[in-house]
mmCIF file with all atom_site columns, C-alpha atoms in Angstrom:
data_model
loop_
_atom_site.group_PDB
_atom_site.id
_atom_site.type_symbol
_atom_site.label_atom_id
_atom_site.label_alt_id
_atom_site.label_comp_id
_atom_site.label_asym_id
_atom_site.label_entity_id
_atom_site.label_seq_id
_atom_site.pdbx_PDB_ins_code
_atom_site.Cartn_x
_atom_site.Cartn_y
_atom_site.Cartn_z
_atom_site.occupancy
_atom_site.B_iso_or_equiv
_atom_site.pdbx_formal_charge
_atom_site.auth_seq_id
_atom_site.auth_comp_id
_atom_site.auth_asym_id
_atom_site.auth_atom_id
_atom_site.pdbx_PDB_model_num
ATOM 1   C CA . UNK A 1 1   ? 1.458   22.224  1.452   1.00 0.00 ? 206 UNK A CA 1
ATOM 2   C CA . UNK A 1 2   ? 4.568   20.758  -0.082  1.00 0.00 ? 207 UNK A CA 1
ATOM 3   C CA . UNK A 1 3   ? 4.464   19.352  -3.579  1.00 0.00 ? 208 UNK A CA 1
ATOM 4   C CA . UNK A 1 4   ? 6.160   16.152  -4.601  1.00 0.00 ? 209 UNK A CA 1
ATOM 5   C CA . UNK A 1 5   ? 8.511   16.425  -7.552  1.00 0.00 ? 210 UNK A CA 1
ATOM 6   C CA . UNK A 1 6   ? 7.566   14.627  -10.738 1.00 0.00 ? 211 UNK A CA 1
ATOM 7   C CA . UNK A 1 7   ? 10.637  12.388  -10.503 1.00 0.00 ? 212 UNK A CA 1
ATOM 8   C CA . UNK A 1 8   ? 9.766   11.242  -6.972  1.00 0.00 ? 213 UNK A CA 1
ATOM 9   C CA . UNK A 1 9   ? 6.142   10.643  -7.968  1.00 0.00 ? 214 UNK A CA 1
ATOM 10  C CA . UNK A 1 10  ? 7.060   8.578   -11.011 1.00 0.00 ? 215 UNK A CA 1
ATOM 11  C CA . UNK A 1 11  ? 9.663   6.579   -9.071  1.00 0.00 ? 216 UNK A CA 1
ATOM 12  C CA . UNK A 1 12  ? 7.101   5.850   -6.353  1.00 0.00 ? 217 UNK A CA 1
ATOM 13  C CA . UNK A 1 13  ? 4.567   4.861   -9.002  1.00 0.00 ? 218 UNK A CA 1
ATOM 14  C CA . UNK A 1 14  ? 6.989   2.416   -10.599 1.00 0.00 ? 219 UNK A CA 1
ATOM 15  C CA . UNK A 1 15  ? 7.785   0.852   -7.225  1.00 0.00 ? 220 UNK A CA 1
ATOM 16  C CA . UNK A 1 16  ? 4.056   0.385   -6.590  1.00 0.00 ? 221 UNK A CA 1
ATOM 17  C CA . UNK A 1 17  ? 3.624   -1.029  -10.090 1.00 0.00 ? 222 UNK A CA 1
ATOM 18  C CA . UNK A 1 18  ? 6.375   -3.571  -9.438  1.00 0.00 ? 223 UNK A CA 1
ATOM 19  C CA . UNK A 1 19  ? 4.738   -4.548  -6.157  1.00 0.00 ? 224 UNK A CA 1
ATOM 20  C CA . UNK A 1 20  ? 1.340   -4.821  -7.836  1.00 0.00 ? 225 UNK A CA 1
ATOM 21  C CA . UNK A 1 21  ? 2.696   -7.039  -10.637 1.00 0.00 ? 226 UNK A CA 1
ATOM 22  C CA . UNK A 1 22  ? 4.402   -9.304  -8.077  1.00 0.00 ? 227 UNK A CA 1
ATOM 23  C CA . UNK A 1 23  ? 1.307   -9.614  -5.866  1.00 0.00 ? 228 UNK A CA 1
ATOM 24  C CA . UNK A 1 24  ? -1.112  -10.150 -8.745  1.00 0.00 ? 229 UNK A CA 1
ATOM 25  C CA . UNK A 1 25  ? 1.285   -12.494 -10.525 1.00 0.00 ? 230 UNK A CA 1
ATOM 26  C CA . UNK A 1 26  ? 1.744   -14.698 -7.482  1.00 0.00 ? 231 UNK A CA 1
ATOM 27  C CA . UNK A 1 27  ? -1.895  -14.622 -6.413  1.00 0.00 ? 232 UNK A CA 1
ATOM 28  C CA . UNK A 1 28  ? -3.329  -15.277 -9.846  1.00 0.00 ? 233 UNK A CA 1
ATOM 29  C CA . UNK A 1 29  ? -0.799  -18.035 -10.541 1.00 0.00 ? 234 UNK A CA 1
ATOM 30  C CA . UNK A 1 30  ? -1.678  -19.840 -7.308  1.00 0.00 ? 235 UNK A CA 1
ATOM 31  C CA . UNK A 1 31  ? -5.399  -19.297 -7.944  1.00 0.00 ? 236 UNK A CA 1
ATOM 32  C CA . UNK A 1 32  ? -5.078  -20.714 -11.474 1.00 0.00 ? 237 UNK A CA 1
ATOM 33  C CA . UNK A 1 33  ? -3.235  -23.729 -10.079 1.00 0.00 ? 238 UNK A CA 1
ATOM 34  C CA . UNK A 1 34  ? -6.051  -24.294 -7.603  1.00 0.00 ? 239 UNK A CA 1
ATOM 35  C CA . UNK A 1 35  ? -8.685  -23.850 -10.306 1.00 0.00 ? 240 UNK A CA 1
ATOM 36  C CA . UNK A 1 36  ? -6.844  -26.460 -12.388 1.00 0.00 ? 241 UNK A CA 1
ATOM 37  C CA . UNK A 1 37  ? -7.190  -28.933 -9.527  1.00 0.00 ? 242 UNK A CA 1
ATOM 38  C CA . UNK A 1 38  ? -10.862 -28.036 -9.195  1.00 0.00 ? 243 UNK A CA 1
ATOM 39  C CA . UNK A 1 39  ? -11.725 -28.669 -12.837 1.00 0.00 ? 244 UNK A CA 1
ATOM 40  C CA . UNK A 1 40  ? -9.286  -31.478 -13.636 1.00 0.00 ? 245 UNK A CA 1
ATOM 41  C CA . UNK A 1 41  ? -9.683  -33.717 -10.621 1.00 0.00 ? 246 UNK A CA 1
ATOM 42  C CA . UNK A 1 42  ? -12.109 -36.610 -10.434 1.00 0.00 ? 247 UNK A CA 1
ATOM 43  C CA . UNK A 1 43  ? -11.783 -37.442 -6.753  1.00 0.00 ? 248 UNK A CA 1
ATOM 44  C CA . UNK A 1 44  ? -13.127 -35.532 -3.785  1.00 0.00 ? 249 UNK A CA 1
ATOM 45  C CA . UNK A 1 45  ? -9.616  -35.125 -2.406  1.00 0.00 ? 250 UNK A CA 1
ATOM 46  C CA . UNK A 1 46  ? -8.386  -33.144 -5.392  1.00 0.00 ? 251 UNK A CA 1
ATOM 47  C CA . UNK A 1 47  ? -11.493 -30.953 -5.194  1.00 0.00 ? 252 UNK A CA 1
ATOM 48  C CA . UNK A 1 48  ? -10.734 -30.079 -1.559  1.00 0.00 ? 253 UNK A CA 1
ATOM 49  C CA . UNK A 1 49  ? -7.039  -29.508 -2.263  1.00 0.00 ? 254 UNK A CA 1
ATOM 50  C CA . UNK A 1 50  ? -7.877  -27.405 -5.336  1.00 0.00 ? 255 UNK A CA 1
ATOM 51  C CA . UNK A 1 51  ? -10.345 -25.324 -3.367  1.00 0.00 ? 256 UNK A CA 1
ATOM 52  C CA . UNK A 1 52  ? -7.789  -24.764 -0.627  1.00 0.00 ? 257 UNK A CA 1
ATOM 53  C CA . UNK A 1 53  ? -5.080  -23.738 -3.115  1.00 0.00 ? 258 UNK A CA 1
ATOM 54  C CA . UNK A 1 54  ? -7.519  -21.450 -4.936  1.00 0.00 ? 259 UNK A CA 1
ATOM 55  C CA . UNK A 1 55  ? -8.545  -19.740 -1.684  1.00 0.00 ? 260 UNK A CA 1
ATOM 56  C CA . UNK A 1 56  ? -4.887  -19.402 -0.706  1.00 0.00 ? 261 UNK A CA 1
ATOM 57  C CA . UNK A 1 57  ? -4.128  -17.604 -3.987  1.00 0.00 ? 262 UNK A CA 1
ATOM 58  C CA . UNK A 1 58  ? -7.211  -15.381 -3.789  1.00 0.00 ? 263 UNK A CA 1
ATOM 59  C CA . UNK A 1 59  ? -6.527  -14.570 -0.150  1.00 0.00 ? 264 UNK A CA 1
ATOM 60  C CA . UNK A 1 60  ? -2.907  -13.674 -0.806  1.00 0.00 ? 265 UNK A CA 1
ATOM 61  C CA . UNK A 1 61  ? -3.994  -11.401 -3.659  1.00 0.00 ? 266 UNK A CA 1
ATOM 62  C CA . UNK A 1 62  ? -6.514  -9.572  -1.488  1.00 0.00 ? 267 UNK A CA 1
ATOM 63  C CA . UNK A 1 63  ? -4.038  -9.329  1.413   1.00 0.00 ? 268 UNK A CA 1
ATOM 64  C CA . UNK A 1 64  ? -1.367  -7.963  -0.908  1.00 0.00 ? 269 UNK A CA 1
ATOM 65  C CA . UNK A 1 65  ? -3.703  -5.338  -2.332  1.00 0.00 ? 270 UNK A CA 1
ATOM 66  C CA . UNK A 1 66  ? -4.828  -4.263  1.129   1.00 0.00 ? 271 UNK A CA 1
ATOM 67  C CA . UNK A 1 67  ? -1.189  -4.133  2.210   1.00 0.00 ? 272 UNK A CA 1
ATOM 68  C CA . UNK A 1 68  ? -0.424  -1.876  -0.741  1.00 0.00 ? 273 UNK A CA 1
ATOM 69  C CA . UNK A 1 69  ? -3.307  0.410   0.236   1.00 0.00 ? 274 UNK A CA 1
ATOM 70  C CA . UNK A 1 70  ? -1.954  0.555   3.790   1.00 0.00 ? 275 UNK A CA 1
ATOM 71  C CA . UNK A 1 71  ? 1.527   1.365   2.466   1.00 0.00 ? 276 UNK A CA 1
ATOM 72  C CA . UNK A 1 72  ? 0.259   4.223   0.310   1.00 0.00 ? 277 UNK A CA 1
ATOM 73  C CA . UNK A 1 73  ? -1.652  5.729   3.242   1.00 0.00 ? 278 UNK A CA 1
ATOM 74  C CA . UNK A 1 74  ? 1.265   5.257   5.656   1.00 0.00 ? 279 UNK A CA 1
ATOM 75  C CA . UNK A 1 75  ? 3.736   6.781   3.189   1.00 0.00 ? 280 UNK A CA 1
ATOM 76  C CA . UNK A 1 76  ? 1.440   9.766   2.662   1.00 0.00 ? 281 UNK A CA 1
ATOM 77  C CA . UNK A 1 77  ? 1.049   10.329  6.393   1.00 0.00 ? 282 UNK A CA 1
ATOM 78  C CA . UNK A 1 78  ? 4.807   9.998   6.940   1.00 0.00 ? 283 UNK A CA 1
ATOM 79  C CA . UNK A 1 79  ? 5.524   12.503  4.163   1.00 0.00 ? 284 UNK A CA 1
ATOM 80  C CA . UNK A 1 80  ? 2.952   14.900  5.606   1.00 0.00 ? 285 UNK A CA 1
ATOM 81  C CA . UNK A 1 81  ? 4.434   14.659  9.091   1.00 0.00 ? 286 UNK A CA 1
ATOM 82  C CA . UNK A 1 82  ? 7.934   15.107  7.698   1.00 0.00 ? 287 UNK A CA 1
ATOM 83  C CA . UNK A 1 83  ? 6.871   18.219  5.797   1.00 0.00 ? 288 UNK A CA 1
ATOM 84  C CA . UNK A 1 84  ? 4.979   19.612  8.787   1.00 0.00 ? 289 UNK A CA 1
ATOM 85  C CA . UNK A 1 85  ? 7.971   19.164  11.066  1.00 0.00 ? 290 UNK A CA 1
ATOM 86  C CA . UNK A 1 86  ? 10.432  20.524  8.522   1.00 0.00 ? 291 UNK A CA 1
ATOM 87  C CA . UNK A 1 87  ? 8.596   23.780  7.747   1.00 0.00 ? 292 UNK A CA 1
ATOM 88  C CA . UNK A 1 88  ? 7.910   25.688  11.009  1.00 0.00 ? 293 UNK A CA 1
ATOM 89  C CA . UNK A 1 89  ? 10.968  27.888  10.519  1.00 0.00 ? 294 UNK A CA 1
ATOM 90  C CA . UNK A 1 90  ? 9.747   28.931  7.091   1.00 0.00 ? 295 UNK A CA 1
ATOM 91  C CA . UNK A 1 91  ? 6.378   30.110  8.396   1.00 0.00 ? 296 UNK A CA 1
ATOM 92  C CA . UNK A 1 92  ? 6.080   33.764  9.350   1.00 0.00 ? 297 UNK A CA 1
ATOM 93  C CA . UNK A 1 93  ? 5.793   34.352  13.090  1.00 0.00 ? 298 UNK A CA 1
ATOM 94  C CA . UNK A 1 94  ? 2.463   35.559  14.439  1.00 0.00 ? 299 UNK A CA 1
ATOM 95  C CA . UNK A 1 95  ? 2.225   38.372  16.939  1.00 0.00 ? 300 UNK A CA 1
ATOM 96  C CA . UNK A 1 96  ? 0.954   36.019  19.617  1.00 0.00 ? 301 UNK A CA 1
ATOM 97  C CA . UNK A 1 97  ? 3.607   33.399  18.884  1.00 0.00 ? 302 UNK A CA 1
ATOM 98  C CA . UNK A 1 98  ? 5.387   32.828  22.179  1.00 0.00 ? 303 UNK A CA 1
ATOM 99  C CA . UNK A 1 99  ? 6.561   29.311  21.318  1.00 0.00 ? 304 UNK A CA 1
ATOM 100 C CA . UNK A 1 100 ? 3.861   27.504  23.284  1.00 0.00 ? 305 UNK A CA 1
ATOM 101 C CA . UNK A 1 101 ? 1.786   24.779  21.618  1.00 0.00 ? 306 UNK A CA 1
ATOM 102 C CA . UNK A 1 102 ? -1.362  26.859  22.186  1.00 0.00 ? 307 UNK A CA 1
ATOM 103 C CA . UNK A 1 103 ? -0.032  29.709  20.045  1.00 0.00 ? 308 UNK A CA 1
ATOM 104 C CA . UNK A 1 104 ? 0.573   27.435  17.078  1.00 0.00 ? 309 UNK A CA 1
#
């Protein structure tokens, strides 16, 4: 199993942190705007609009977080495949290794 260098791990962590701040910032800002319409409005129309804006902000936050989870999993799988493909030459050959997929 290949290890990730500390520099690569920290750089990846900062990129995820930036993404997380952007997603949460946008989602919470839109949700707060919608909540302001919900509490400040006197008419039924502003209540409906506020509810819609609030749900839009909450939904975008949840979608962004799920997208980040998908990205982390996809990046991990891609790194694992890349390492698996890159290392066969470094593995010692087995006696029964004739190059066929069954012998691997």
